[in-house]
Coordinates of C-alpha atoms and ligand atoms in Angstrom, one line a residue:
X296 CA 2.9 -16.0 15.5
X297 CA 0.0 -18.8 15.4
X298 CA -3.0 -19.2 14.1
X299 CA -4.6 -19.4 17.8
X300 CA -3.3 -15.7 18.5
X301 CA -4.2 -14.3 14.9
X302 CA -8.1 -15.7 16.4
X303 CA -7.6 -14.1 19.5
X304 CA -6.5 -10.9 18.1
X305 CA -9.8 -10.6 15.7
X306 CA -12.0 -11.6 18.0
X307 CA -10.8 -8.9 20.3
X308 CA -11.9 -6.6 17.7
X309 CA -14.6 -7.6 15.2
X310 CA -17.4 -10.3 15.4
X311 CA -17.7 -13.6 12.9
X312 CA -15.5 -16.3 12.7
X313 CA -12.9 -15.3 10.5
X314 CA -10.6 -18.0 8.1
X315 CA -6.8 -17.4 8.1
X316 CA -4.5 -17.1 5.2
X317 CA -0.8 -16.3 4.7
X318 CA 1.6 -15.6 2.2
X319 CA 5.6 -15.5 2.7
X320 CA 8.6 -12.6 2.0
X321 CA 11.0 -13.8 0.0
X322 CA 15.2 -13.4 -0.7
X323 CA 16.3 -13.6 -4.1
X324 CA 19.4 -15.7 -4.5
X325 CA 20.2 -14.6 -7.3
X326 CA 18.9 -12.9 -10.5
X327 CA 18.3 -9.7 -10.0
X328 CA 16.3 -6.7 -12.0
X329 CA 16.2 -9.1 -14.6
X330 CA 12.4 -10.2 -14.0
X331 CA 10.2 -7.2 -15.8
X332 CA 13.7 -7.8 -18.9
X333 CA 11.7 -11.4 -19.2
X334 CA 14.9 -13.1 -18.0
X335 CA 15.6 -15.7 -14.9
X336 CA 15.1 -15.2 -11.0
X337 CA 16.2 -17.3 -8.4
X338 CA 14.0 -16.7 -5.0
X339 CA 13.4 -18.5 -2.1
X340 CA 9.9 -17.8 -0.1
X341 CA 11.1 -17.1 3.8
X342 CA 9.6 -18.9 6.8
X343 CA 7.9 -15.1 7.4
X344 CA 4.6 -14.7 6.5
X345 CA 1.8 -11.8 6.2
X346 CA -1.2 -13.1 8.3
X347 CA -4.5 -12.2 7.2
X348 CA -7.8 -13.0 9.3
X349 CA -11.2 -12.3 7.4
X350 CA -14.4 -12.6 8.1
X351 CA -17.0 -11.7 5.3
X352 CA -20.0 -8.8 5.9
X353 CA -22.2 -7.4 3.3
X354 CA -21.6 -3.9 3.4
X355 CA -19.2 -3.3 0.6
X356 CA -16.5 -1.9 2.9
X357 CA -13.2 -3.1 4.2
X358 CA -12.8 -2.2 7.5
X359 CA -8.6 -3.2 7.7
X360 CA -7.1 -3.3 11.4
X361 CA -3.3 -3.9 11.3
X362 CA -2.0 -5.4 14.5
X363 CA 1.9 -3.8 13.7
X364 CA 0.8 -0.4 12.7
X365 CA -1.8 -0.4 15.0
X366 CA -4.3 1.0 13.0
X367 CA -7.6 0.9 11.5
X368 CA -8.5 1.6 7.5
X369 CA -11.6 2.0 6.1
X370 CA -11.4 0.9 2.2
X371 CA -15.4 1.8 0.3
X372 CA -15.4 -0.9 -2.1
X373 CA -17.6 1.3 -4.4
X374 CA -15.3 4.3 -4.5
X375 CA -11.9 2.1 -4.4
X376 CA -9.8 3.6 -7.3
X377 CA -7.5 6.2 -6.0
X378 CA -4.0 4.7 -3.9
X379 CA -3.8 6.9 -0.3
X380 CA 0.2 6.0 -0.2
X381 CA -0.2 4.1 3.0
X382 CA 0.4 0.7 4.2
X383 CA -3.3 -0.1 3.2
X384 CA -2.7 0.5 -0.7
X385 CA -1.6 -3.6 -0.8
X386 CA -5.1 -4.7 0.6
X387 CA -6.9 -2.5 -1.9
X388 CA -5.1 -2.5 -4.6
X389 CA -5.9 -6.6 -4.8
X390 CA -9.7 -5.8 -4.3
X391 CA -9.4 -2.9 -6.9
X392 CA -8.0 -5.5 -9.4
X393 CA -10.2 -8.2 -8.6
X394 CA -13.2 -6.1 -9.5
X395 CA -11.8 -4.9 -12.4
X396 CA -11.4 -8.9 -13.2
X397 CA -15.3 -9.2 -12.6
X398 CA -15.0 -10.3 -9.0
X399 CA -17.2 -8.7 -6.6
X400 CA -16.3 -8.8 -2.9
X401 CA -19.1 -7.9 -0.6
X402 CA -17.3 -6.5 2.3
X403 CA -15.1 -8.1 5.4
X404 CA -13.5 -7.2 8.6
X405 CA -9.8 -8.4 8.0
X406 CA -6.7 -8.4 10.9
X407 CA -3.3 -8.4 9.6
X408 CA -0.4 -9.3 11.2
X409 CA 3.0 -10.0 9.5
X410 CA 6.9 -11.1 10.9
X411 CA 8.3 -9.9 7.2
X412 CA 10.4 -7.2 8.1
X413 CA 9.2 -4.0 6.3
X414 CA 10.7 -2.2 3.4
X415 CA 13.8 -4.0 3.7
X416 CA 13.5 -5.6 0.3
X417 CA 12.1 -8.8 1.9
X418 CA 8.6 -8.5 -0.3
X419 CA 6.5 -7.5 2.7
X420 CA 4.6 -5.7 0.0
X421 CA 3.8 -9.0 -2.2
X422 CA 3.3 -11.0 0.8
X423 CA 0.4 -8.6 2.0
X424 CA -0.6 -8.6 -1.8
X425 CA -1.2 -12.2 -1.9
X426 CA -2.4 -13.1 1.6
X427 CA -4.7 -10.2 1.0
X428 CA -5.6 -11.6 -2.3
X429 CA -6.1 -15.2 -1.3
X430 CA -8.7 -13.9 1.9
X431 CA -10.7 -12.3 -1.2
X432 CA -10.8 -15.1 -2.6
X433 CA -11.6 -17.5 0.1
X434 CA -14.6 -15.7 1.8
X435 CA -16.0 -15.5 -2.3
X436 CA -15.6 -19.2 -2.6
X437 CA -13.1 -18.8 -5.4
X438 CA -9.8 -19.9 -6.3
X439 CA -7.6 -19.2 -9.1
X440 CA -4.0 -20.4 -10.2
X441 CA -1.4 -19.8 -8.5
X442 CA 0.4 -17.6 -11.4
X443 CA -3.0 -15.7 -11.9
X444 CA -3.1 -14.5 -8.8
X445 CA 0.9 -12.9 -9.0
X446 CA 0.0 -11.9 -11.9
X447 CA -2.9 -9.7 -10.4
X448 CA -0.5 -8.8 -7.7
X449 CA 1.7 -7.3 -9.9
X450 CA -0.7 -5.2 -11.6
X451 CA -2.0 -3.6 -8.2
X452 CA 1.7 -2.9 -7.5
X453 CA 1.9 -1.7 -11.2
X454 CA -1.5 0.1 -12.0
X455 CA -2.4 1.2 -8.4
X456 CA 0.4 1.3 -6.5
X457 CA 2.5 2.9 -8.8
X458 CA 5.7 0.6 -8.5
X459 CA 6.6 -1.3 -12.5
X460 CA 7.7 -4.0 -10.5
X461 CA 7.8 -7.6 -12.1
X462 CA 6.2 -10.6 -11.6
X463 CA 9.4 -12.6 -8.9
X464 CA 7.8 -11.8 -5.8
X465 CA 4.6 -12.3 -6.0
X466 CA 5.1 -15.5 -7.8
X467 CA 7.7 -16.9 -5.2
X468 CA 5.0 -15.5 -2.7
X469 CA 2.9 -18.0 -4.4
X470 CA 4.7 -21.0 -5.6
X471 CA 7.7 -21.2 -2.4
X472 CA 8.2 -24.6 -1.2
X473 CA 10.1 -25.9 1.7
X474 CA 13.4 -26.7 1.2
X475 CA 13.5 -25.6 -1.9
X476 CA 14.2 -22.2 -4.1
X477 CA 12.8 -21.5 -7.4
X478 CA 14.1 -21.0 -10.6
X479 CA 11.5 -19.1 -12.9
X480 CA 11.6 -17.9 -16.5
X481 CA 9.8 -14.8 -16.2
X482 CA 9.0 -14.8 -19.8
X483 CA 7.0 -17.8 -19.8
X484 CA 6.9 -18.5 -16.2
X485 CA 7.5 -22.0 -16.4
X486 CA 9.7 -22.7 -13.1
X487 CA 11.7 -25.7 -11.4
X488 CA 11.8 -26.1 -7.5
X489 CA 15.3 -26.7 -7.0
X490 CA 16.2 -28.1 -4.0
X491 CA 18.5 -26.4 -1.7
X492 CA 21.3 -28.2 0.7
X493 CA 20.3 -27.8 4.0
X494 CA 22.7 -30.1 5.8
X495 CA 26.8 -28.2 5.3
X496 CA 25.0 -24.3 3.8
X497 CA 22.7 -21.7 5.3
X498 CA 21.3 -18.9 3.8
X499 CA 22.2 -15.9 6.0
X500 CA 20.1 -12.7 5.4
X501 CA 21.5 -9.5 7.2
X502 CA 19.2 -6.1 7.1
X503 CA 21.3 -2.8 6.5
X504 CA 18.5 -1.0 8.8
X505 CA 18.3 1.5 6.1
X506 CA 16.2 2.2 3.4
X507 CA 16.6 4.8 0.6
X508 CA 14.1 7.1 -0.3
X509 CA 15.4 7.3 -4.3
X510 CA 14.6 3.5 -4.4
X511 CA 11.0 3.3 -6.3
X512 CA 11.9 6.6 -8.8
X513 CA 15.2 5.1 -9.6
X514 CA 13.8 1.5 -10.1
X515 CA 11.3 2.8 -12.9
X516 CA 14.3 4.4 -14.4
X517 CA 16.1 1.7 -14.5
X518 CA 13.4 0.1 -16.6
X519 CA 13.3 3.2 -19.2
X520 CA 17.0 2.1 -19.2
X521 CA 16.9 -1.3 -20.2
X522 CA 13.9 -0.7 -22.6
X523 CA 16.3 2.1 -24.3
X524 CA 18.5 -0.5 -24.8
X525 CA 16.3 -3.2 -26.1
X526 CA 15.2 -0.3 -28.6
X527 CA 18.6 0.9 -29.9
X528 CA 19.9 -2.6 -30.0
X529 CA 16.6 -3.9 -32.2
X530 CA 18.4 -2.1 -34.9
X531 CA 20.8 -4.8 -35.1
X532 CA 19.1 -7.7 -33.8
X533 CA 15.0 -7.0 -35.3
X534 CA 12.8 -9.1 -33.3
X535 CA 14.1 -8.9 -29.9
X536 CA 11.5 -7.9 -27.4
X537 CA 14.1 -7.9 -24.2
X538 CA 17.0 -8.0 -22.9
X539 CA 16.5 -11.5 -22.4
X540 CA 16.8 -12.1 -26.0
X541 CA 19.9 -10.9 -26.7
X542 CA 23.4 -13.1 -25.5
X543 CA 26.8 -11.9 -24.3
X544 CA 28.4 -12.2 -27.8
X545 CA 25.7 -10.1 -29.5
X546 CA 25.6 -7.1 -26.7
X547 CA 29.5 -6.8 -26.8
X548 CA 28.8 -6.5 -30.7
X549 CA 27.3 -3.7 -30.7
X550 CA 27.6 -1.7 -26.8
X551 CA 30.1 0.6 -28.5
X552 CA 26.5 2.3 -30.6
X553 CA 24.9 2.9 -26.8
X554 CA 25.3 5.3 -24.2
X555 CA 27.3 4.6 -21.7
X556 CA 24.5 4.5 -18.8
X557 CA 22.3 2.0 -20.9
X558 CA 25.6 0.2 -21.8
X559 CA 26.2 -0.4 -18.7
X560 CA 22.8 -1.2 -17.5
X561 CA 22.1 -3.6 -20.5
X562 CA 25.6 -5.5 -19.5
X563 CA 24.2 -5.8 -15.6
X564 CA 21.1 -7.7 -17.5
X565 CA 22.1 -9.8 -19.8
X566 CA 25.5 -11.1 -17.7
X567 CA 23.3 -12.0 -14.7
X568 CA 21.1 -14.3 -16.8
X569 CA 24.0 -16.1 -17.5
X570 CA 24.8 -16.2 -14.1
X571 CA 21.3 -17.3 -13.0
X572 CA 21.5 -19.8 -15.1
X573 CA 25.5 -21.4 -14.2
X574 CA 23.8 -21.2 -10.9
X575 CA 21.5 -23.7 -11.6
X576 CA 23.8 -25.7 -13.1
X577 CA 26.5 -25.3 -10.1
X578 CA 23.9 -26.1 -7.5
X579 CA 22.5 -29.3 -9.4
X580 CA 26.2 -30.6 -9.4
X581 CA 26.5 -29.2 -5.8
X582 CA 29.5 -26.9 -6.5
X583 CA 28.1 -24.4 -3.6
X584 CA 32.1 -22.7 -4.3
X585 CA 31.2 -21.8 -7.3
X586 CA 27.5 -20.7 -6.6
X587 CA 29.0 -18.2 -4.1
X588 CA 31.2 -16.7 -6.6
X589 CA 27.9 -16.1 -8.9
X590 CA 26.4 -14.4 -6.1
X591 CA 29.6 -12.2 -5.2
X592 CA 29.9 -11.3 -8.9
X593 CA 26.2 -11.2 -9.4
X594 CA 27.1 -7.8 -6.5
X595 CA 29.9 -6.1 -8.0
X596 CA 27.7 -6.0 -11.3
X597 CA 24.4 -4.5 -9.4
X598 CA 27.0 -1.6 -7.6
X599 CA 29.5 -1.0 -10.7
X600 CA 27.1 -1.0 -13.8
X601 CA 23.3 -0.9 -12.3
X602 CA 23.9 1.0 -9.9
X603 CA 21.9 0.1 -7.0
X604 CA 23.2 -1.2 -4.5
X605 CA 24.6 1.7 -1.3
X606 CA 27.1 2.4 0.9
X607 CA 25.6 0.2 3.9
X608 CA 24.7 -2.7 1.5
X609 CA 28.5 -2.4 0.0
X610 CA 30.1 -2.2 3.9
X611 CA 27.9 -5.5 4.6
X612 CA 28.9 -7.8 1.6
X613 CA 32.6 -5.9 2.1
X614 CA 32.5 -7.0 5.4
X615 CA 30.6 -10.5 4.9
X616 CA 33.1 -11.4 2.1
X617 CA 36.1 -11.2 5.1
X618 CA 34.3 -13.6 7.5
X619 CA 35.5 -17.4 7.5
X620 CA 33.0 -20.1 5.8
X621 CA 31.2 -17.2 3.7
X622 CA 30.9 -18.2 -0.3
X623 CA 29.4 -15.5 -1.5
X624 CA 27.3 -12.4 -0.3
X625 CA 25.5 -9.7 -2.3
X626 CA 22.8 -7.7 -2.1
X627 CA 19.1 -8.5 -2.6
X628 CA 15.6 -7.0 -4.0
X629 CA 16.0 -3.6 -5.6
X630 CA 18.2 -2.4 -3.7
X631 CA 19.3 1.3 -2.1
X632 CA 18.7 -0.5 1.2
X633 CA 17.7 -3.2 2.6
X634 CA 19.3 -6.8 3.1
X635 CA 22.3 -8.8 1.8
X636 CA 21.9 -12.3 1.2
X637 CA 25.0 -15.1 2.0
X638 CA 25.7 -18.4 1.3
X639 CA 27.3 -19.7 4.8
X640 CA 29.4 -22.9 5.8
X641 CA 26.5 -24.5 8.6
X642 CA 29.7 -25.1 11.0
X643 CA 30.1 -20.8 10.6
X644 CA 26.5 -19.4 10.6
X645 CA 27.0 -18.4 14.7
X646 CA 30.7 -17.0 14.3
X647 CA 29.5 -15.7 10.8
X648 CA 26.3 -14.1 12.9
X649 CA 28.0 -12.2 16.0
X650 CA 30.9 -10.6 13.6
X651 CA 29.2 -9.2 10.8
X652 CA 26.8 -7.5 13.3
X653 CA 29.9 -6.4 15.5
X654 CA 32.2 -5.5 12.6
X655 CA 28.8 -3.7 10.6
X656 CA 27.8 -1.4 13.8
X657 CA 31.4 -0.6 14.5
X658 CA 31.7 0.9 10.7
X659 CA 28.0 2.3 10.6
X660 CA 27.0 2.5 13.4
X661 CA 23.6 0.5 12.8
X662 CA 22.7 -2.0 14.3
X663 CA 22.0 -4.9 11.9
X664 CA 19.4 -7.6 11.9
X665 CA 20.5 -11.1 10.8
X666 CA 17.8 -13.7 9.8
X667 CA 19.1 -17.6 9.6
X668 CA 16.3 -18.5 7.1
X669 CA 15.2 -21.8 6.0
X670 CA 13.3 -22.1 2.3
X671 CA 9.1 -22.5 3.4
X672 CA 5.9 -22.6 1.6
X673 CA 3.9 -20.6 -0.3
X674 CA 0.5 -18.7 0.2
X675 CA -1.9 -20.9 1.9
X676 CA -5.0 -21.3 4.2
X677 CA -3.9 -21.8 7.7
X678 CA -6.0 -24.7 9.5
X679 CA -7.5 -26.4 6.4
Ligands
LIG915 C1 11.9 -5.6 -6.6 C2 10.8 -5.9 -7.6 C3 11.0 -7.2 -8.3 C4 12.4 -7.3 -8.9 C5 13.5 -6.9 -7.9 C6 14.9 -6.8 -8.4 O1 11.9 -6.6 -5.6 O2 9.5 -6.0 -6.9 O3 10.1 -7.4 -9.3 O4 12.5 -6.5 -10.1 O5 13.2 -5.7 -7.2 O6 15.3 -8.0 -8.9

């Protein structure tokens, strides 16, 4: 996709000279449902990005044409507070919470056009949030931080969507940076870009093809769960606000007073922060063995005790975790679909590539996608 076709295409359908912005999917490489428990995240932003042409008119309407659902939406900016659970809820969800901030967009014809796969647990969903959110900005003349504007991403996914996600993807969306991933404490969300080794390691992502409908109930469940936990748990430990706050020593103290679902759930939490963090520390001091064996264990804990991951996610790591020059493999995003995520030997990656889609469609009978994908930027303006 360039910026030259993105022109073509909205010229094709609305007048004005439009300005371009985009913002990237993401894979998480570890850390995961421990954002909205305030604990640490691990993403990288994808070299895919959500496209967004825009053009400014006076009207107070959004008129939205999406060149991969070809299809038009018309959003009225003065009656813009009800979702319509469709692909458009992203687009006005950020103007809904930008108004609510005091920002008052005066209309625009906008063109979207996006290579994130969607709802396979790449982010399509924040990178249409912030490129969507960025345009807004741009054809007001306004910028924000970077942070700010996740953060308002997050609360359209949260207050108008309807999703409790936390704050990782939009704020990888945001803050990605070529060759690196980033490590974020989602409590304070201070974050280090950490380079990534791009010369003997890919980062393989392979999509299951499959997407589970449970996915978004049993996510805010999952969230009851671990608040449940922070709640019984506060009896022992007064002052703790999350999951994050409480170590290894002082969960295996006390699991025996909780229920064994929330037991379970609460152990998924607080042992992949620990992991998160030895992953930091095995990647600054370029053990990429034992970085893999985070990620595999970082798996077994999301199937066993959160209970999220699926059969087709499980067959892909099972299967991944049998090639030659894998070091680890697990799923990635919420889960109950979607992608895997592997660490790969660069000497493997094509061997690694044909088998797991052979060996995956010969058990399921799917056929997989595989992304090779290199850590990329952030949102941005195209051509400025
Ligand atoms: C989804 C959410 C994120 C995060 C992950 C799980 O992608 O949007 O906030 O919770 O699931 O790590």
């Amino acid at each position: 996709m360039s910026e030259k076709s993105i022109l073509e295409k909205f010229n094709a359908k609305f007048p004005g000279k439009p300005r371009v912005f985009a913002a990237p999917g993401r894979v998480n490489l570890i850390g995961e449902h421990t954002d909205y428990n305030d604990g640490f995240v691990f993403p990288m932003a994808l070299d895919r990005y959500t496209f967004v042409a825009i053009a400014a008119t006076n009207d107070r309407k959004l008129t939205v044409f999406s060149v991969n659902m070809d299809e038009t939406m018309k959003i009225d900016l003065d009656n813009n507070t009800e979702k319509r659970s469709h692909w458009s809820d992203y687009v006005s969800g950020m103007a809904f919470v930008l108004e609510e901030k005091g920002y008052r967009i005066p209309g625009a014809d906008i063109l979207l056009e996006s290579d994130v796969p969607v709802g396979s647990g790449l982010s399509s969903s924040a990178a249409l949030e912030m490129s969507s959110g960025l345009a807004f900005l741009g054809i007001m003349n306004q910028t924000m931080p970077k942070a700010d504007l996740a953060l308002l991403g997050q609360r359209a996914e949260n207050k108008f969507v309807g999703m409790n996600c936390g704050i990782m993807d939009q704020f990888i969306s945001m803050h990605g940076r070529k060759d690196h991933a980033l490590f974020l404490d989602c409590r304070s969300l201070d974050y280090q870009l950490v380079p990534l080794p791009s010369d003997n390691v890919r980062i393989v992502i392979c999509n299951t093809m499959v997407k589970h409908e449970l996915g978004s109930s049993e996510y805010n469940k999952r969230r009851a769960e671990c608040e449940k936990g922070v709640e019984i748990m506060s009896k022992d430990f007064p002052g703790i606000k999350a999951l994050r706050d409480v170590s290894l020593d002082q969960f295996e103290s006390v699991e025996s007073q909780l229920p064994d679902v929330v037991r379970r759930r609460c152990r998924h939490v607080i042992s992949e922060d620990d992991r998160t963090l030895a992953s930091i520390e095995a990647l600054q001091s370029n053990d990429l063995v034992c970085f893999g064996k985070l990620m595999n264990a970082s798996h077994d804990s999301l199937r066993d005790d959160y209970q999220v991951s699926c059969k087709e996610l499980d067959t892909m790591v099972d299967i991944a975790r049998t090639i030659p020059g894998v070091l680890g493999a697990r799923m990635t995003g919420g889960g109950f679909g979607g992608c895997t995520v592997n660490l790969v030997n660069a000497m493997q990656v094509e061997n690694f590539c044909m088998t797991i889609s052979s060996r995956y469609f010969q058990v399921t009978g799917l056929e997989p996608k595989i992304y090779v994908s290199v850590p990329s930027d952030g949102g941005h303006e195209i051509g400025v």
